[in-house]
Short mmCIF file of C-alpha atoms and ligand atoms in Angstrom, two decimals:
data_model
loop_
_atom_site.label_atom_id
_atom_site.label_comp_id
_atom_site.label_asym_id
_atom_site.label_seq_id
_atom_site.Cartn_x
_atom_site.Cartn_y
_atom_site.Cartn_z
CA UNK A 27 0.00 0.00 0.00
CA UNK A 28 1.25 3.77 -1.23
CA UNK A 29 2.15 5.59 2.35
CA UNK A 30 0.68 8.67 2.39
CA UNK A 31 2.92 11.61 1.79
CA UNK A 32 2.87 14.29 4.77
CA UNK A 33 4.62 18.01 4.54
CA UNK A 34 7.00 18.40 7.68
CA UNK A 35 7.37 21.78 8.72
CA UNK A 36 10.15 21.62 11.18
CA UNK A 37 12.19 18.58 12.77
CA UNK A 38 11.66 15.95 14.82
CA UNK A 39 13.79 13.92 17.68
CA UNK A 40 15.23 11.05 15.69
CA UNK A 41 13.37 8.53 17.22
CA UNK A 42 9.72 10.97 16.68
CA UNK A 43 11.70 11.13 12.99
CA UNK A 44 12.34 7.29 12.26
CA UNK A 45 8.74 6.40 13.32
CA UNK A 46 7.55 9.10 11.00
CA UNK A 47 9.71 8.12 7.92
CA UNK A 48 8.58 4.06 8.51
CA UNK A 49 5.13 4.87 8.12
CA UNK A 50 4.37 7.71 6.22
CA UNK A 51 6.22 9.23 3.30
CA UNK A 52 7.87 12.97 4.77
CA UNK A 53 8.57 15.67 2.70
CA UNK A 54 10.53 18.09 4.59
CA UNK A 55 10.15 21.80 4.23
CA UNK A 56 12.28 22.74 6.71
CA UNK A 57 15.37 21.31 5.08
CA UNK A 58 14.73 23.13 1.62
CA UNK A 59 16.55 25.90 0.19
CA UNK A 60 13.82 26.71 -2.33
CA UNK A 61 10.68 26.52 -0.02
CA UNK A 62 8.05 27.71 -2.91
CA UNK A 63 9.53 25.67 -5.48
CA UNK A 64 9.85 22.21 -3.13
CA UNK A 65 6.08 23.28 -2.00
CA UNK A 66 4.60 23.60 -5.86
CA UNK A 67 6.88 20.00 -6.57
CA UNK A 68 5.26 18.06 -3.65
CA UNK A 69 1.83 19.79 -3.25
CA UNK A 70 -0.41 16.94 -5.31
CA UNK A 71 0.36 14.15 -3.37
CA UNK A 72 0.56 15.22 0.24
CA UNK A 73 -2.31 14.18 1.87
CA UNK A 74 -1.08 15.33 5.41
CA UNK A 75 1.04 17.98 7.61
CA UNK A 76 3.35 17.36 10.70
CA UNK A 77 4.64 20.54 12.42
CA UNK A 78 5.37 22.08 15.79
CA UNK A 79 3.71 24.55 17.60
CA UNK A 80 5.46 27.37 17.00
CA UNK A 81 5.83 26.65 13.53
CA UNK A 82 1.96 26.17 12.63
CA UNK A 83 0.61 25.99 9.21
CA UNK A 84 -0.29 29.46 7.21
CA UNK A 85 -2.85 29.99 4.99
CA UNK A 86 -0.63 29.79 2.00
CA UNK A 87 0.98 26.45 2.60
CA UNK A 88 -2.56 25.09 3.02
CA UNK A 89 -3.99 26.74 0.01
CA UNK A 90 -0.80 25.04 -1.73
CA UNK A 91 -1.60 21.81 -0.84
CA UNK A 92 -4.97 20.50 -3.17
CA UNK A 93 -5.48 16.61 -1.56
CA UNK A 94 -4.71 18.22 2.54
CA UNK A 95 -6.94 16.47 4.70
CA UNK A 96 -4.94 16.36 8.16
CA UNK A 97 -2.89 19.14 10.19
CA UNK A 98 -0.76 17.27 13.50
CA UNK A 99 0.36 20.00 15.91
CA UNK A 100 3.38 18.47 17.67
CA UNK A 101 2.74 21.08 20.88
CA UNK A 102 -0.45 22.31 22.91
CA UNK A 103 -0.55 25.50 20.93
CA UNK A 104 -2.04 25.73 17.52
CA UNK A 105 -2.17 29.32 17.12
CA UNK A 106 0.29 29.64 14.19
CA UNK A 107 -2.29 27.33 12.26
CA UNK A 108 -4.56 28.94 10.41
CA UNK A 109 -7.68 27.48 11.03
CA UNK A 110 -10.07 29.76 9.15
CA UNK A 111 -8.25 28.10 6.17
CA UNK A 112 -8.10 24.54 7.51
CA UNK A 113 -11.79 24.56 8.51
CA UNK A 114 -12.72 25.99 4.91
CA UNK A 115 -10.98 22.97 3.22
CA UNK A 116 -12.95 21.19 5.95
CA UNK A 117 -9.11 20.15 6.88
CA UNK A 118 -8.78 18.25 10.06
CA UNK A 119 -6.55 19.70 13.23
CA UNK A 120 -5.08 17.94 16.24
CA UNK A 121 -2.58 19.17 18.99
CA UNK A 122 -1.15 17.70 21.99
CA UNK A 123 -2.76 18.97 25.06
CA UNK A 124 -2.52 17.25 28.57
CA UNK A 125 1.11 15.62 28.46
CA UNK A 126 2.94 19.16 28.12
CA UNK A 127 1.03 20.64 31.28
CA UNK A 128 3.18 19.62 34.28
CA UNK A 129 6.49 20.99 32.79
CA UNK A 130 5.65 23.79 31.44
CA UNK A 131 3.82 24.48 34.93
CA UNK A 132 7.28 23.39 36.72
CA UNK A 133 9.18 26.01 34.37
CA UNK A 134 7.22 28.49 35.50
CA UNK A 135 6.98 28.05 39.03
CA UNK A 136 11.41 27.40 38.37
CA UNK A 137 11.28 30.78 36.40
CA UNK A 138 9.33 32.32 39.00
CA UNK A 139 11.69 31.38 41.96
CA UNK A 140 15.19 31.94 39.77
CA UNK A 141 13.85 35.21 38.97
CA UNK A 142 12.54 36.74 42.42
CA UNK A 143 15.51 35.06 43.92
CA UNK A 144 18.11 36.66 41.57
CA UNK A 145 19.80 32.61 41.18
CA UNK A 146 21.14 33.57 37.57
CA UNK A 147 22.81 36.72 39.35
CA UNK A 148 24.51 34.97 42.40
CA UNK A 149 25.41 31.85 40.22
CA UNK A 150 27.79 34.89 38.46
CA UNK A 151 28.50 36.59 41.53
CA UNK A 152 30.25 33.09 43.01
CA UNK A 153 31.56 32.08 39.21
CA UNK A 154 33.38 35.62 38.84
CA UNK A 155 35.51 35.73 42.60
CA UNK A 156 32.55 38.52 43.68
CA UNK A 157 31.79 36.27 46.79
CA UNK A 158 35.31 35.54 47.65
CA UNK A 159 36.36 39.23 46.95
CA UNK A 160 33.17 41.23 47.57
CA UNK A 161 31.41 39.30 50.17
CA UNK A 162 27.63 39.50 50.72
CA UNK A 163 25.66 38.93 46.83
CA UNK A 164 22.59 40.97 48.25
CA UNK A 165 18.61 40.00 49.20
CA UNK A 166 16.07 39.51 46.41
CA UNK A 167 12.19 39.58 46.63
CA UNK A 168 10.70 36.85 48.47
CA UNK A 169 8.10 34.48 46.84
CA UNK A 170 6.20 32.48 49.02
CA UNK A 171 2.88 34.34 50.71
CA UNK A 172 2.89 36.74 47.55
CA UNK A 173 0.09 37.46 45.39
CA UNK A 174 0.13 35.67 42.13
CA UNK A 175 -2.04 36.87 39.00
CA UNK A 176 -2.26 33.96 36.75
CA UNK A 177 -3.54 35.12 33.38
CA UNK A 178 -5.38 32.09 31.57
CA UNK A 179 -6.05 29.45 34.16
CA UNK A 180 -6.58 26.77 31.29
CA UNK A 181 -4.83 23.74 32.20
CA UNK A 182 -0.94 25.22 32.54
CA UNK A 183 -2.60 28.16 34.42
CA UNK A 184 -4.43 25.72 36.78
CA UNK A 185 -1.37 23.59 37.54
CA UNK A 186 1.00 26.55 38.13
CA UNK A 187 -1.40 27.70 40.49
CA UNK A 188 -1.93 24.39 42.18
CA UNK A 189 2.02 24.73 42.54
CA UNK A 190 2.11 28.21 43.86
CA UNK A 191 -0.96 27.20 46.12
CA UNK A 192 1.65 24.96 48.17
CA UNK A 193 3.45 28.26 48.30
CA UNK A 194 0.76 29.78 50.41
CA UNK A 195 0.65 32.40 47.97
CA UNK A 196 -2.32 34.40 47.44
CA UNK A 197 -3.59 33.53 43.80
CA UNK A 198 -5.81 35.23 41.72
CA UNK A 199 -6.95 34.84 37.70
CA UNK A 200 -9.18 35.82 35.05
CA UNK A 201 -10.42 33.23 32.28
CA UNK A 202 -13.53 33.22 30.14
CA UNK A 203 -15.55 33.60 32.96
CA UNK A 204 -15.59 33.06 36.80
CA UNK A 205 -14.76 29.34 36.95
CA UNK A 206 -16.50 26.79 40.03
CA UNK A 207 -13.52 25.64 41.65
CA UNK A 208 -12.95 23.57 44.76
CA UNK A 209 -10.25 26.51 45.36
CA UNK A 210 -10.93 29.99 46.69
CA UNK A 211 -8.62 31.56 44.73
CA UNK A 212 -9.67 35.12 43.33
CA UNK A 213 -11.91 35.90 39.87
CA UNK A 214 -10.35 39.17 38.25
CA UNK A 215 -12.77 40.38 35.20
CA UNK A 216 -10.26 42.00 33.03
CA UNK A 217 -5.90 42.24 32.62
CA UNK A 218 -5.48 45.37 34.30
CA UNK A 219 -7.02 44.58 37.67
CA UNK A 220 -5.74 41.19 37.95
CA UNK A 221 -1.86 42.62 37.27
CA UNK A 222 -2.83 45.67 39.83
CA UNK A 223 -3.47 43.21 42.45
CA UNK A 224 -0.21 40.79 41.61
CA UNK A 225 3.19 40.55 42.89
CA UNK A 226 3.87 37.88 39.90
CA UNK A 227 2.06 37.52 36.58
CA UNK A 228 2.00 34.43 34.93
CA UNK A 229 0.63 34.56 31.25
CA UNK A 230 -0.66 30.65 30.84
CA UNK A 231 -3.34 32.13 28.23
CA UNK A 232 -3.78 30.54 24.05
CA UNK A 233 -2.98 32.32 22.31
CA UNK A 234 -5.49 33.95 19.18
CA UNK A 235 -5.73 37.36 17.19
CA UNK A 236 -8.19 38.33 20.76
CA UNK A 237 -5.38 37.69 22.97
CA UNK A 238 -2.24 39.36 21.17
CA UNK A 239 -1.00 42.01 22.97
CA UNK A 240 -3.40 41.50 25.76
CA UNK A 241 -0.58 42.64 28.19
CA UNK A 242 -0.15 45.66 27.42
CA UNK A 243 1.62 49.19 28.85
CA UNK A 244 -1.21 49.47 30.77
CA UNK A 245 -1.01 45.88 32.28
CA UNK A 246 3.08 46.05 32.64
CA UNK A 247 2.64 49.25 34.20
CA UNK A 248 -0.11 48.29 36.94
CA UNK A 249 2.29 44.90 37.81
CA UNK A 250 4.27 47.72 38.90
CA UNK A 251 8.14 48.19 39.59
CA UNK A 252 8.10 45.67 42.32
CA UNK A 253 6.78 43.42 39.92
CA UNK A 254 7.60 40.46 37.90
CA UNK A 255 5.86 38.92 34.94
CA UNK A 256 6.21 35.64 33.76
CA UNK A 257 5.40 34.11 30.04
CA UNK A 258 5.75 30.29 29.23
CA UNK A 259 2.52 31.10 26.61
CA UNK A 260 3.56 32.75 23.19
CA UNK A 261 5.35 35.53 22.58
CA UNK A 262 2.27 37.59 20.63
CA UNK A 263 -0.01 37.86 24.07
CA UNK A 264 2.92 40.60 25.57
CA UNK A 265 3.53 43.64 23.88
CA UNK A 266 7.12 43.37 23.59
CA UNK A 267 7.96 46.64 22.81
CA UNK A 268 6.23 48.11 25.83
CA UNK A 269 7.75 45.49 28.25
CA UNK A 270 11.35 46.09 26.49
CA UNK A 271 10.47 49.60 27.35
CA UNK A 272 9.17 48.81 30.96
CA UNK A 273 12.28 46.95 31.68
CA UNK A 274 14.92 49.83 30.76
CA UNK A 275 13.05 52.68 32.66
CA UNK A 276 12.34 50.42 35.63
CA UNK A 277 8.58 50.49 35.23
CA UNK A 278 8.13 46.96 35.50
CA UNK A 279 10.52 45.51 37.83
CA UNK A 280 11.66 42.02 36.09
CA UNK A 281 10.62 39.62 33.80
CA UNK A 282 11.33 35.87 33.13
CA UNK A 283 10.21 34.75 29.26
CA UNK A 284 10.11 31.22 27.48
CA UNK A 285 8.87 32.91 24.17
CA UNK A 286 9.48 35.76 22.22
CA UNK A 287 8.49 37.28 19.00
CA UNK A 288 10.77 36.20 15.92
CA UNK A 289 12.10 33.25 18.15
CA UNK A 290 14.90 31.87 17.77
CA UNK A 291 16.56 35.49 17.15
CA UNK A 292 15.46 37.36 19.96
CA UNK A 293 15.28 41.36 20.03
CA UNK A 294 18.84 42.48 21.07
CA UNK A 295 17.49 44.84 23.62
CA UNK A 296 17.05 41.92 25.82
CA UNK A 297 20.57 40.93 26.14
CA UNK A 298 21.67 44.49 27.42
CA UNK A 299 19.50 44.06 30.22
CA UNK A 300 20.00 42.37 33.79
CA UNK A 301 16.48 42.43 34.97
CA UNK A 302 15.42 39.81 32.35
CA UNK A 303 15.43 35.79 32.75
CA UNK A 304 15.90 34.37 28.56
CA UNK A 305 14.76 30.50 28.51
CA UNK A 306 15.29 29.49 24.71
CA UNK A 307 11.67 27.92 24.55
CA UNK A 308 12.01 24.88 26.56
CA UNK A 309 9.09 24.60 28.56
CA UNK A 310 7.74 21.40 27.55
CA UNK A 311 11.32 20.05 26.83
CA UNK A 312 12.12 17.27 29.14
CA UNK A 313 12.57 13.82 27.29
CA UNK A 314 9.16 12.59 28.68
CA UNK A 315 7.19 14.78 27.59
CA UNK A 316 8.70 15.46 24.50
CA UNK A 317 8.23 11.65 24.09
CA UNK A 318 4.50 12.06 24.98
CA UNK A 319 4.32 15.10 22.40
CA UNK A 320 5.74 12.71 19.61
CA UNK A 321 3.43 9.75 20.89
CA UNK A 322 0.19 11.65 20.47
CA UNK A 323 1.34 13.53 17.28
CA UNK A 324 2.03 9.93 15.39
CA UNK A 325 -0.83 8.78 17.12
CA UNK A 326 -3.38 11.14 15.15
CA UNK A 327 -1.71 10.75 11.52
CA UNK A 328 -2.39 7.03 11.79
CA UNK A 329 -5.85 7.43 13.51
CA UNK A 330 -6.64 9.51 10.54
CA UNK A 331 -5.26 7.64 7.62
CA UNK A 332 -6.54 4.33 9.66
CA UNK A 333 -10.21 6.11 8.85
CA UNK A 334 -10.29 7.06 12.63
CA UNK A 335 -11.27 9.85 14.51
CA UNK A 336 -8.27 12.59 15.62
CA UNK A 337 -7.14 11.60 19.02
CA UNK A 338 -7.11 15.26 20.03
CA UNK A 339 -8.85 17.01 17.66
CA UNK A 340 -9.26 20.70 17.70
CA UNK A 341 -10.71 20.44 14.24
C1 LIG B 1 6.93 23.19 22.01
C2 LIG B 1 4.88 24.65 22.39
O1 LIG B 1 8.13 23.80 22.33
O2 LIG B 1 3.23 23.15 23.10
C3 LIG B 1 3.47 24.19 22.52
O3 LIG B 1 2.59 24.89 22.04
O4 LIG B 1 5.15 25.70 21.94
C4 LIG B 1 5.95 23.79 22.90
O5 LIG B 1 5.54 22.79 23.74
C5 LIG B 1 6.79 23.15 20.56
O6 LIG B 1 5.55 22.87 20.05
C6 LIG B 1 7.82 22.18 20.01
O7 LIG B 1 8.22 22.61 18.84
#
């Protein structure tokens, strides 16, 4: 039997990779020099895509591809696919929710604690001779017993506050709408009042066109100079500019980021500043997860082109 051809839009681990390439026909985009003419060569026969959250699917590539029936997010976010397109070719979508949400939630909490605490500071200060020649690296804020804003309390927003609940810290949120929980934590209606209220902001929210930008100079300046805001979402939901800004004049008082907008090449502002935690987009990157990630990915190609339904279908 003819394996069905799939368009891969960015690597895989090897063994995600070898899995892929026994069982399906891959076609990858990533590794062409030529993208448009290696897309308009392939197009008729591929019957599937296989891409990464951050890497999505756009409008063109879909429009591209005449026989597309199946789009496999290999990550929780599926904002950079563009579903208006995939639901108009009646294209189907899965991601990989659930198996990403206790790491990223542990990076958080890790990027909270590193960042409040000032560990990527004193790790210098004793690596340079400071300690031995200068003594005493300084306090830093404390964390636990502080008020927490978490922005999105989806599944990564409820298990970082879960986490930060053990913390005794006083946790607040804002979602859709006021959520029943077993938990008294706080219902905020809108951005502004939630960051007003928070020593820490954690932006745990999906990303879409509604959300970008949702913290804004308004929001960065109501968290305050005392305060520290915390993304492990995507890049697009923080104004960058205005938190760039924020972060050279002092207005906000740190920040600790997993994502960022052009990612992997990061605005160069950041790297002048000290009041700034960079993680290179690793929140979900430990090897079990990432194993989980490539499970359920695989998993919905073959439930697909088995005549299944998607495992995890957004779509
Ligand atoms: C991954 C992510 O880093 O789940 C997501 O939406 O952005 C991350 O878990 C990414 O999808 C892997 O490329």
């Amino acid at each position: 039997m003819k394996k069905p051809e799939i368009l891969q839009v960015g690597p895989y681990p090897e063994s995600d990779q070898e899995r892929l390439d026994a069982r399906f026909t891959m076609h990858r985009y990533f590794d062409a020099d030529d993208k448009t003419a290696f897309l308009n060569d392939v197009a008729p026969g591929i019957r599937g895509i296989a891409t990464r959250g951050e890497l999505g699917a756009s409008r063109q590539i879909i429009e591209a591809l005449p026989n597309l029936e199946v789009i496999s997010v290999y990550g929780v976010g599926y904002d950079a696919v563009d579903l208006d397109a995939a639901k108009e070719r009646n294209v189907g979508v899965s991601n990989t929710p659930n198996v990403l949400t206790g790491d990223v939630a542990d990076m958080a909490v890790a990027m909270m604690l590193a960042q409040a605490r000032g560990m990527i500071g004193a790790d210098a200060w004793v690596r340079s001779g400071n300690w031995a020649s200068k003594g005493f690296y300084g306090t830093r804020a404390r964390a636990f017993g502080k008020r927490v804003g978490i922005l999105g309390l989806g599944r990564i927003g409820y298990a970082v506050a879960k986490r930060l609940a053990a913390f005794d810290m006083d946790i607040a949120y804002t979602s859709t709408g006021e959520k029943d929980l077993a938990e008294s934590w706080t219902y905020c209606a809108d951005t502004r009042s939630l960051a007003e209220r928070s020593d820490f902001l954690f932006v745990t929210l999906a990303a879409s066109a509604e959300t970008r930008h949702i913290v804004n100079q308004e929001v960065i300046e109501a968290l305050g100079p005392d305060g520290i805001l915390i993304n492990v979402s995507r890049a697009a939901n923080v104004d960058e500019e205005a938190l760039l800004s924020a972060l050279e004049k002092g207005t906000l008082g740190a920040a600790a980021l997993d994502v960022f907008e052009g990612e992997p090449k990061i605005n160069p502002r950041f790297l002048t500043l000290d009041n700034i935690l960079l993680q290179p987009h690793i929140g979900s990157a430990t090897p079990e997860t990432r194993r989980a990630m490539g499970d359920l990915m695989y998993e919905n190609l073959v439930a697909h082109f088995e005549g299944g339904d998607l495992v995890t279908p957004i779509l």
